[in-house]
CSV table of C-alpha atoms in Angstrom, one decimal:
chain,number,residue,atom,x,y,z
A,264,MET,CA,-135.7,7.1,57.0
A,265,SER,CA,-132.0,8.5,56.1
A,266,PRO,CA,-129.1,7.4,56.4
A,267,VAL,CA,-128.0,10.5,57.1
A,268,ALA,CA,-131.4,11.8,58.8
A,269,MET,CA,-130.7,9.1,61.9
A,270,ALA,CA,-126.8,9.9,61.6
A,271,PHE,CA,-128.3,13.5,62.3
A,272,ARG,CA,-131.0,12.5,65.3
A,273,ASP,CA,-127.8,10.3,67.1
A,274,VAL,CA,-125.5,13.0,67.1
A,275,ARG,CA,-128.8,15.8,68.3
A,276,GLU,CA,-129.1,13.5,71.9
A,277,ARG,CA,-126.1,12.9,72.9
A,278,ARG,CA,-126.7,17.3,72.8
A,279,VAL,CA,-123.5,18.3,75.4
A,280,SER,CA,-121.3,15.5,74.3
A,281,SER,CA,-120.9,16.3,70.8
A,282,ILE,CA,-121.1,20.4,71.1
A,283,ILE,CA,-118.0,19.4,73.4
A,284,THR,CA,-116.4,17.3,70.2
A,285,ILE,CA,-117.3,20.1,68.2
A,286,LEU,CA,-116.2,22.9,69.6
A,287,ALA,CA,-112.4,20.5,70.5
A,288,VAL,CA,-112.5,19.6,66.2
A,289,ALA,CA,-113.5,24.2,65.7
A,290,LEU,CA,-110.1,24.6,68.4
A,291,ALA,CA,-107.8,21.8,67.0
A,292,CYS,CA,-108.7,23.3,62.7
A,293,SER,CA,-108.0,27.0,64.6
A,294,LEU,CA,-105.2,26.4,66.1
A,295,LEU,CA,-103.7,24.3,63.5
A,296,MET,CA,-104.5,27.4,60.7
A,297,LEU,CA,-103.3,30.0,63.3
A,298,VAL,CA,-99.8,27.9,63.7
A,299,TRP,CA,-99.4,27.6,59.9
A,300,ALA,CA,-101.1,29.6,57.7
A,301,PHE,CA,-101.3,32.7,60.0
A,302,LYS,CA,-97.6,32.4,61.3
A,303,LYS,CA,-96.4,32.3,57.3
A,304,GLU,CA,-98.9,36.0,57.0
A,305,ALA,CA,-96.2,37.7,59.5
A,306,GLU,CA,-93.3,36.3,58.7
A,307,GLN,CA,-94.3,37.1,55.5
A,308,SER,CA,-95.4,40.9,56.1
A,309,PHE,CA,-93.1,41.6,58.4
A,310,ALA,CA,-90.3,41.4,56.2
A,311,GLY,CA,-92.3,43.3,53.2
A,312,ALA,CA,-92.8,45.9,55.5
A,313,ASN,CA,-89.3,46.9,55.4
A,314,GLY,CA,-89.9,50.6,53.3
A,315,GLY,CA,-88.2,49.9,50.7
A,316,PHE,CA,-85.5,49.8,52.1
A,317,ASP,CA,-82.0,47.7,51.7
A,318,ALA,CA,-80.3,48.8,54.5
A,319,VAL,CA,-80.6,50.9,57.7
A,320,LEU,CA,-77.2,52.5,58.4
A,321,GLY,CA,-77.2,53.3,62.6
A,322,PRO,CA,-74.7,54.1,66.0
A,323,ARG,CA,-72.9,50.5,67.1
A,324,GLY,CA,-75.5,47.9,68.1
A,325,SER,CA,-77.7,45.0,67.0
A,326,LYS,CA,-78.7,45.0,63.3
A,327,LEU,CA,-81.8,43.7,65.3
A,328,GLN,CA,-82.9,47.3,67.5
A,329,ILE,CA,-81.6,49.0,64.5
A,330,VAL,CA,-83.9,47.7,62.5
A,331,LEU,CA,-86.6,47.2,64.8
A,332,ASN,CA,-86.2,51.1,66.2
A,333,ALA,CA,-85.1,53.0,61.9
A,334,LEU,CA,-88.2,50.4,60.0
A,335,TYR,CA,-90.7,49.5,62.3
A,336,HIS,CA,-90.5,52.5,65.0
A,337,LEU,CA,-90.7,49.4,68.2
A,338,ASP,CA,-87.2,49.2,70.4
A,339,GLU,CA,-85.0,53.1,71.6
A,340,SER,CA,-82.3,53.5,69.6
A,341,PRO,CA,-79.2,51.4,70.9
A,342,GLY,CA,-77.9,55.9,70.4
A,343,LEU,CA,-77.1,58.5,67.8
A,344,MET,CA,-75.2,58.9,64.6
A,345,LYS,CA,-72.9,61.9,63.6
A,346,TRP,CA,-74.3,63.6,60.9
A,347,GLU,CA,-71.0,64.0,58.7
A,348,ASP,CA,-71.2,59.9,58.5
A,349,PHE,CA,-74.4,60.8,57.1
A,350,GLU,CA,-73.0,62.3,54.1
A,351,GLN,CA,-70.3,60.1,53.3
A,352,VAL,CA,-72.5,57.5,52.8
A,353,THR,CA,-74.0,59.3,50.6
A,354,LYS,CA,-71.4,60.1,48.1
A,355,TYR,CA,-70.9,55.8,48.1
A,356,PRO,CA,-72.1,55.7,44.6
A,357,ALA,CA,-74.3,52.9,44.4
A,358,ILE,CA,-76.9,55.0,47.2
A,359,GLU,CA,-79.3,55.4,45.2
A,360,ALA,CA,-81.1,57.5,47.9
A,361,ALA,CA,-80.8,58.3,51.9
A,362,TYR,CA,-82.7,59.0,54.1
A,363,PRO,CA,-82.1,60.3,58.0
A,364,ILE,CA,-84.0,59.3,60.2
A,365,ALA,CA,-84.2,60.8,64.2
A,366,VAL,CA,-86.7,59.8,67.3
A,367,GLY,CA,-87.2,60.5,70.3
A,368,ASP,CA,-90.5,61.6,71.5
A,369,ASN,CA,-94.0,61.3,71.4
A,370,TYR,CA,-96.8,63.2,71.4
A,371,ARG,CA,-99.7,60.8,74.2
A,372,GLY,CA,-97.3,57.2,73.0
A,373,TYR,CA,-97.0,57.3,69.0
A,374,ARG,CA,-93.5,58.4,68.5
A,375,LEU,CA,-92.9,61.4,66.4
A,376,VAL,CA,-89.9,60.8,63.3
A,377,GLY,CA,-88.1,63.7,62.3
A,378,THR,CA,-87.1,63.0,58.8
A,379,VAL,CA,-86.9,64.8,55.7
A,380,SER,CA,-89.1,66.0,53.6
A,381,ASP,CA,-88.6,63.7,50.3
A,382,TYR,CA,-88.5,60.9,52.4
A,383,LEU,CA,-92.6,61.2,52.0
A,384,SER,CA,-92.6,63.0,48.9
A,385,LYS,CA,-89.9,60.7,46.3
A,386,HIS,CA,-90.0,58.2,48.0
A,387,SER,CA,-91.5,54.2,46.8
A,388,TYR,CA,-92.4,52.4,50.6
A,389,ALA,CA,-93.6,49.4,47.8
A,390,GLU,CA,-93.1,48.6,44.9
A,391,ASP,CA,-95.2,51.1,43.0
A,392,ARG,CA,-96.5,53.0,46.1
A,393,ASN,CA,-95.7,56.3,46.8
A,394,PHE,CA,-96.8,57.9,50.4
A,395,GLU,CA,-99.6,60.4,49.6
A,396,VAL,CA,-102.1,62.5,52.0
A,397,GLU,CA,-105.2,62.7,52.6
A,398,GLU,CA,-106.7,64.9,50.7
A,399,GLY,CA,-107.2,68.7,52.3
A,400,GLY,CA,-104.0,68.0,53.1
A,401,THR,CA,-100.1,68.8,52.7
A,402,LEU,CA,-96.7,67.9,53.2
A,403,PHE,CA,-94.9,68.9,56.3
A,404,GLU,CA,-91.7,71.7,54.8
A,405,GLU,CA,-88.3,72.0,56.3
A,406,LYS,CA,-87.4,73.6,59.3
A,407,SER,CA,-91.7,74.1,59.9
A,408,MET,CA,-93.7,73.4,62.4
A,409,ASN,CA,-96.0,71.3,60.9
A,410,ALA,CA,-96.8,67.3,60.9
A,411,VAL,CA,-98.0,65.2,58.9
A,412,VAL,CA,-99.8,62.2,60.2
A,413,GLY,CA,-100.1,58.8,60.1
A,414,ASN,CA,-102.9,57.0,59.2
A,415,LEU,CA,-103.5,55.1,62.4
A,416,VAL,CA,-102.4,57.7,64.3
A,417,ALA,CA,-104.6,60.1,63.2
A,418,ARG,CA,-107.9,57.7,63.2
A,419,ARG,CA,-106.7,56.6,67.8
A,420,LEU,CA,-106.7,60.0,68.0
A,421,GLY,CA,-109.0,61.8,66.5
A,422,MET,CA,-107.0,64.5,64.9
A,423,GLU,CA,-107.6,66.4,61.4
A,424,VAL,CA,-105.7,69.4,59.5
A,425,GLY,CA,-105.6,71.9,61.4
A,426,ASP,CA,-104.9,70.5,64.8
A,427,THR,CA,-102.0,71.6,66.8
A,428,PHE,CA,-99.9,69.4,70.3
A,429,HIS,CA,-96.6,69.5,72.2
A,430,PRO,CA,-94.3,66.9,71.5
A,431,TYR,CA,-94.1,64.6,75.0
A,432,HIS,CA,-90.2,64.3,75.8
A,433,GLY,CA,-89.5,60.6,75.5
A,434,LEU,CA,-90.1,56.9,73.4
A,435,ILE,CA,-93.4,57.1,76.2
A,436,TYR,CA,-96.1,59.4,77.5
A,437,ASN,CA,-95.0,61.5,79.9
A,438,GLU,CA,-97.4,64.3,81.1
A,439,SER,CA,-95.0,66.6,83.0
A,440,ALA,CA,-92.6,66.0,79.8
A,441,LYS,CA,-94.1,67.8,77.8
A,442,HIS,CA,-91.8,70.3,74.7
A,443,GLU,CA,-92.6,74.2,74.9
A,444,GLU,CA,-92.8,73.5,71.3
A,445,ILE,CA,-96.3,73.2,68.9
A,446,TYR,CA,-96.1,71.4,66.0
A,447,THR,CA,-99.7,71.9,63.5
A,448,VAL,CA,-100.8,69.3,61.0
A,449,THR,CA,-100.5,69.4,57.7
A,450,GLY,CA,-101.6,66.5,56.5
A,451,ILE,CA,-102.9,62.8,57.1
A,452,LEU,CA,-101.3,59.4,55.3
A,453,LYS,CA,-103.2,57.0,52.9
A,454,PRO,CA,-103.0,53.4,54.5
A,455,THR,CA,-100.0,52.3,53.9
A,456,GLY,CA,-100.3,49.1,55.8
A,457,THR,CA,-96.6,49.7,57.1
A,458,PRO,CA,-95.3,50.7,60.5
A,459,ALA,CA,-95.6,54.7,59.0
A,460,ASP,CA,-99.3,54.1,59.9
A,461,LYS,CA,-98.5,54.7,63.5
A,462,VAL,CA,-96.4,57.2,63.9
A,463,ILE,CA,-96.2,61.3,63.4
A,464,TRP,CA,-93.5,62.4,61.0
A,465,ILE,CA,-92.4,66.2,61.7
A,466,PRO,CA,-89.4,67.8,60.1
A,467,ILE,CA,-85.3,66.3,61.6
A,468,SER,CA,-84.0,69.7,62.9
A,469,GLY,CA,-88.1,69.2,65.4
A,470,ILE,CA,-86.6,66.8,67.0
A,471,GLN,CA,-83.3,67.7,66.8
A,472,THR,CA,-83.2,71.2,68.2
A,473,MET,CA,-86.7,70.0,71.1
A,474,SER,CA,-85.9,71.3,74.2
A,475,GLY,CA,-85.0,70.1,76.5
A,476,HIS,CA,-82.3,68.0,73.9
A,477,ASP,CA,-78.9,68.3,74.4
A,478,PRO,CA,-77.6,71.0,72.1
A,479,LYS,CA,-74.0,69.1,71.1
A,480,ALA,CA,-76.5,66.1,69.3
A,481,ALA,CA,-78.4,69.5,67.5
A,482,THR,CA,-77.0,67.6,64.2
A,483,ASP,CA,-77.0,64.2,65.5
A,484,ILE,CA,-79.3,61.3,63.9
A,485,SER,CA,-80.5,58.1,65.1
A,486,ALA,CA,-80.4,56.3,61.8
A,487,ALA,CA,-79.9,56.0,57.6
A,488,LEU,CA,-82.9,54.4,55.3
A,489,LEU,CA,-80.8,53.4,52.4
A,490,LYS,CA,-81.8,52.0,49.1
A,491,PHE,CA,-78.7,50.8,47.4
A,492,LYS,CA,-79.6,51.2,43.1
A,493,GLN,CA,-80.6,48.8,40.4
A,494,GLY,CA,-78.1,46.4,40.4
A,495,ALA,CA,-76.4,47.2,43.4
A,496,ASN,CA,-75.0,43.1,43.9
A,497,MET,CA,-72.1,43.8,46.0
A,498,ALA,CA,-73.0,47.0,46.8
A,499,GLY,CA,-75.1,45.4,50.7
A,500,PHE,CA,-71.5,43.2,51.2
A,501,GLN,CA,-68.6,46.8,50.1
A,502,LEU,CA,-70.4,48.7,52.9
A,503,ASP,CA,-70.8,45.5,54.9
A,504,MET,CA,-67.4,45.2,55.1
A,505,LEU,CA,-66.5,49.1,55.8
A,506,TYR,CA,-68.4,49.3,58.6
A,507,ASN,CA,-69.5,46.4,60.2
A,508,LYS,CA,-65.7,44.6,59.9
A,509,GLN,CA,-63.5,47.6,59.5
A,510,GLY,CA,-65.3,50.1,61.3
A,511,ASN,CA,-66.0,50.7,64.9
A,512,ARG,CA,-68.2,53.1,64.9
A,513,LEU,CA,-71.4,51.9,63.1
A,514,THR,CA,-73.7,49.0,62.0
A,515,LEU,CA,-75.5,47.9,59.0
A,516,ALA,CA,-78.1,45.8,59.5
A,517,TRP,CA,-78.2,44.6,55.9
A,518,PRO,CA,-80.1,43.3,54.0
A,519,ALA,CA,-83.0,44.9,56.5
A,520,ASN,CA,-85.9,42.5,55.5
A,521,ARG,CA,-83.2,39.7,56.4
A,522,THR,CA,-82.3,40.9,60.0
A,523,ILE,CA,-86.2,40.6,60.5
A,524,VAL,CA,-87.0,37.2,59.1
A,525,GLN,CA,-83.3,35.9,61.1
A,526,PHE,CA,-85.9,37.2,64.0
A,527,PHE,CA,-88.5,35.2,63.8
A,528,ASP,CA,-85.9,32.1,63.0
A,529,LYS,CA,-84.8,32.7,66.7
A,530,ILE,CA,-88.6,32.6,68.3
A,531,SER,CA,-89.0,29.3,66.0
A,532,TRP,CA,-88.4,26.5,68.6
A,533,PHE,CA,-92.0,28.5,70.3
A,534,ASP,CA,-93.7,27.7,66.9
A,535,LYS,CA,-92.4,24.5,67.6
A,536,ILE,CA,-94.0,24.5,70.4
A,537,LEU,CA,-97.6,25.9,69.5
A,538,GLN,CA,-98.1,23.2,66.2
A,539,ALA,CA,-97.3,20.8,68.7
A,540,VAL,CA,-99.8,21.8,71.1
A,541,ALA,CA,-102.4,22.0,67.8
A,542,VAL,CA,-101.5,18.8,66.8
A,543,LEU,CA,-102.1,17.1,70.4
A,544,VAL,CA,-105.9,18.8,70.3
A,545,ALA,CA,-106.2,18.1,66.8
A,546,ILE,CA,-105.5,14.4,68.3
A,547,ILE,CA,-107.3,14.4,71.3
A,548,ALA,CA,-110.6,16.0,69.3
A,549,GLY,CA,-110.5,12.3,67.5
A,550,GLY,CA,-109.8,10.2,70.6
A,551,SER,CA,-112.9,12.6,71.3
A,552,ILE,CA,-115.5,11.7,69.2
A,553,LEU,CA,-113.6,8.1,68.8
A,554,ALA,CA,-114.3,7.3,72.7
A,555,ILE,CA,-117.8,9.1,72.3
A,556,LEU,CA,-119.6,6.7,69.8
A,557,TYR,CA,-117.7,3.9,70.6
A,558,ASN,CA,-119.5,4.1,74.0
A,559,THR,CA,-122.6,5.5,72.7
A,560,MET,CA,-122.6,1.5,70.6
A,561,ASN,CA,-122.2,-0.1,73.9
A,562,GLU,CA,-125.9,1.5,74.5
A,563,ARG,CA,-127.3,1.0,70.8
A,564,LYS,CA,-126.6,-3.0,70.5
A,565,ARG,CA,-130.6,-4.2,71.0
A,566,ASP,CA,-131.0,-1.0,68.5
A,567,ILE,CA,-128.3,-1.6,65.6
A,568,ALA,CA,-130.0,-5.2,66.1
A,569,VAL,CA,-134.0,-4.0,66.3
A,570,LEU,CA,-132.7,-1.7,63.2
A,571,ARG,CA,-130.9,-4.6,60.9
A,572,ALA,CA,-134.3,-7.0,62.7
A,573,LEU,CA,-136.8,-4.8,60.5
A,574,GLY,CA,-134.2,-5.0,57.7
A,575,ALA,CA,-131.5,-3.1,57.9
A,576,LYS,CA,-128.1,-3.9,56.2
A,577,ARG,CA,-124.7,-4.1,57.4
A,578,PHE,CA,-123.5,-1.5,55.3
A,579,THR,CA,-126.6,0.8,57.1
A,580,VAL,CA,-125.5,0.9,60.5
A,581,PHE,CA,-121.5,1.6,59.2
A,582,THR,CA,-122.5,3.7,57.1
A,583,ILE,CA,-125.3,6.2,60.1
A,584,SER,CA,-122.6,5.1,62.7
A,585,LEU,CA,-119.4,7.5,60.0
A,586,LEU,CA,-121.6,9.9,59.0
A,587,GLU,CA,-122.1,10.8,62.7
A,588,ALA,CA,-117.7,10.9,63.1
A,589,VAL,CA,-118.3,12.8,59.4
A,590,GLY,CA,-120.9,15.5,61.1
A,591,MET,CA,-119.3,16.0,64.0
A,592,THR,CA,-116.2,16.8,61.8
A,593,LEU,CA,-117.3,18.2,59.7
A,594,ALA,CA,-119.0,21.0,62.0
A,595,GLY,CA,-116.4,21.3,63.6
A,596,VAL,CA,-113.8,22.3,60.6
A,597,VAL,CA,-116.6,25.5,59.5
A,598,ALA,CA,-117.0,26.3,63.0
A,599,GLY,CA,-113.1,26.4,63.6
A,600,PHE,CA,-113.5,29.0,60.3
A,601,VAL,CA,-115.5,30.4,61.7
A,602,LEU,CA,-112.6,31.0,65.1
A,603,TYR,CA,-110.5,31.6,63.6
A,604,SER,CA,-111.7,34.7,61.2
A,605,VAL,CA,-112.2,35.5,65.1
A,606,LEU,CA,-109.1,35.5,66.3
A,607,GLY,CA,-107.4,36.3,62.6
A,608,PHE,CA,-108.7,39.4,62.6
A,609,ALA,CA,-108.7,40.5,66.3
A,610,ILE,CA,-104.4,39.0,66.0
A,611,GLY,CA,-104.7,41.3,63.0
A,612,GLU,CA,-105.8,44.3,64.5
A,613,VAL,CA,-103.5,44.5,68.0
A,614,VAL,CA,-100.9,43.5,66.1
A,615,GLN,CA,-101.0,46.6,63.4
A,616,ARG,CA,-101.3,48.3,66.5
A,617,GLU,CA,-98.6,48.2,67.8
A,618,THR,CA,-96.6,47.8,64.4
A,619,GLY,CA,-98.9,49.1,61.5
A,620,VAL,CA,-98.4,46.5,60.2
A,621,LEU,CA,-101.0,44.6,58.8
A,622,LEU,CA,-101.7,41.0,58.1
A,623,ASN,CA,-104.5,39.5,56.4
A,624,PRO,CA,-105.6,36.4,57.5
A,625,PHE,CA,-106.6,35.2,54.5
A,626,THR,CA,-104.4,35.1,52.5
A,627,GLY,CA,-103.6,31.7,49.9
A,628,ASN,CA,-101.1,29.3,52.3
A,629,ALA,CA,-102.2,24.9,52.1
A,630,ALA,CA,-102.9,25.6,56.2
A,631,MET,CA,-105.5,26.9,54.9
A,632,ILE,CA,-106.5,22.7,52.8
A,633,TRP,CA,-105.0,21.2,54.0
A,634,ALA,CA,-105.7,21.6,58.1
A,635,PRO,CA,-109.5,20.6,57.3
A,636,LEU,CA,-109.0,18.8,55.5
A,637,GLY,CA,-106.8,16.4,57.6
A,638,MET,CA,-109.0,17.5,60.8
A,639,LEU,CA,-111.7,15.8,58.4
A,640,GLY,CA,-109.5,13.0,57.4
A,641,ILE,CA,-109.4,12.3,61.1
A,642,GLY,CA,-112.6,12.2,61.9
A,643,VAL,CA,-112.8,10.0,59.2
A,644,LEU,CA,-110.6,7.3,61.0
A,645,SER,CA,-111.7,8.2,64.5
A,646,GLY,CA,-115.7,6.8,63.1
A,647,LEU,CA,-114.2,3.5,61.5
A,648,LEU,CA,-114.0,1.6,64.6
A,649,PRO,CA,-117.6,2.1,66.3
A,650,SER,CA,-118.6,2.0,63.4
A,651,LEU,CA,-117.4,-1.1,62.7
A,652,LYS,CA,-117.9,-2.5,65.3
A,653,ALA,CA,-121.9,-1.5,64.7
A,654,TYR,CA,-120.7,-3.6,61.6
A,655,ARG,CA,-120.7,-6.5,64.1
A,656,THR,CA,-123.2,-6.7,65.9
A,657,ASP,CA,-125.0,-10.0,66.3
A,658,VAL,CA,-128.7,-9.6,65.9
A,659,SER,CA,-129.8,-12.4,67.4
A,660,LYS,CA,-128.1,-12.1,71.4
A,661,ASN,CA,-128.6,-9.3,71.4
A,662,LEU,CA,-132.3,-8.8,70.9
A,663,SER,CA,-133.1,-11.8,73.7
């Protein structure tokens, strides 16, 4: 019988303890990849899902809140800004495009976002990527009672072109807060993998003049999305000085993606805790392999002595023991990839449902290589001591 077959037989004989060890390795490997690789993917995806905008201008308040509200449709607006302020910023020479948005209503929990039709028809949300509607649909016209539904919303609610709906007041769904207006779905956006997929788009006048809203705010907006002209390197600094340093009514969040990166940096302490937990689990998994094999060596001294007496070399029994450690670790690494895939897709689904941002758990990352290799290294190191114990087994003493 070959050393590999003998190692496999020994692992099967300790079925329960071997399975527990393999699961521990799988958990450690998947955690290491989730904490490092998936975290990096989340940071890059959120920073890249800025809708193709360089900055967001909003009412005085937190930059993060303004960006989350205007670009990611996650938070409430800190207030309203005047239409005159929007018109003023559009006249700035370095502005290539500016689009107003207004929020404040929902349909069955999905946010309604009011904007101008040019935003969906002319703006590129990523390089060389423009919004498109599914076949048979069209974009809304200004001041119409039409709506374009994000792909994720359409799938979740089963909405189709021609459907009608009543908006509800506020960002949280409340059946008693139904508005009188009726909107008709004229288009379903094709998937973009951005927060645009998780909202319903209507003309901005619809939000501004919705029944029950304050008539005094009929021209106000929630924020302005700004794209600078190519090469306008100083635009951000100048507008930051104008609105954030010298002014006291509005806030400019620039660069828009840096605001999200800074948010991830603020919670980096939590990442460090997760990293410590993942490393601890990896060490425990290695310790489990060491303990199982070392204890087994004590129980199998006579079997090893018999093998040696029948002609097996010291190196053979050393190899058998080491192969047991490597085999369990390798099985754990494979199971770890499976667990990582399941958890990655499950987390990605939740993130996309809540934010619209598409995460790919298999985007190339160094952690996808060093985490499995690291676990294999831990497995080999954990198997060395028991293997040396097998190597040094005294034949005459254990046969008597």
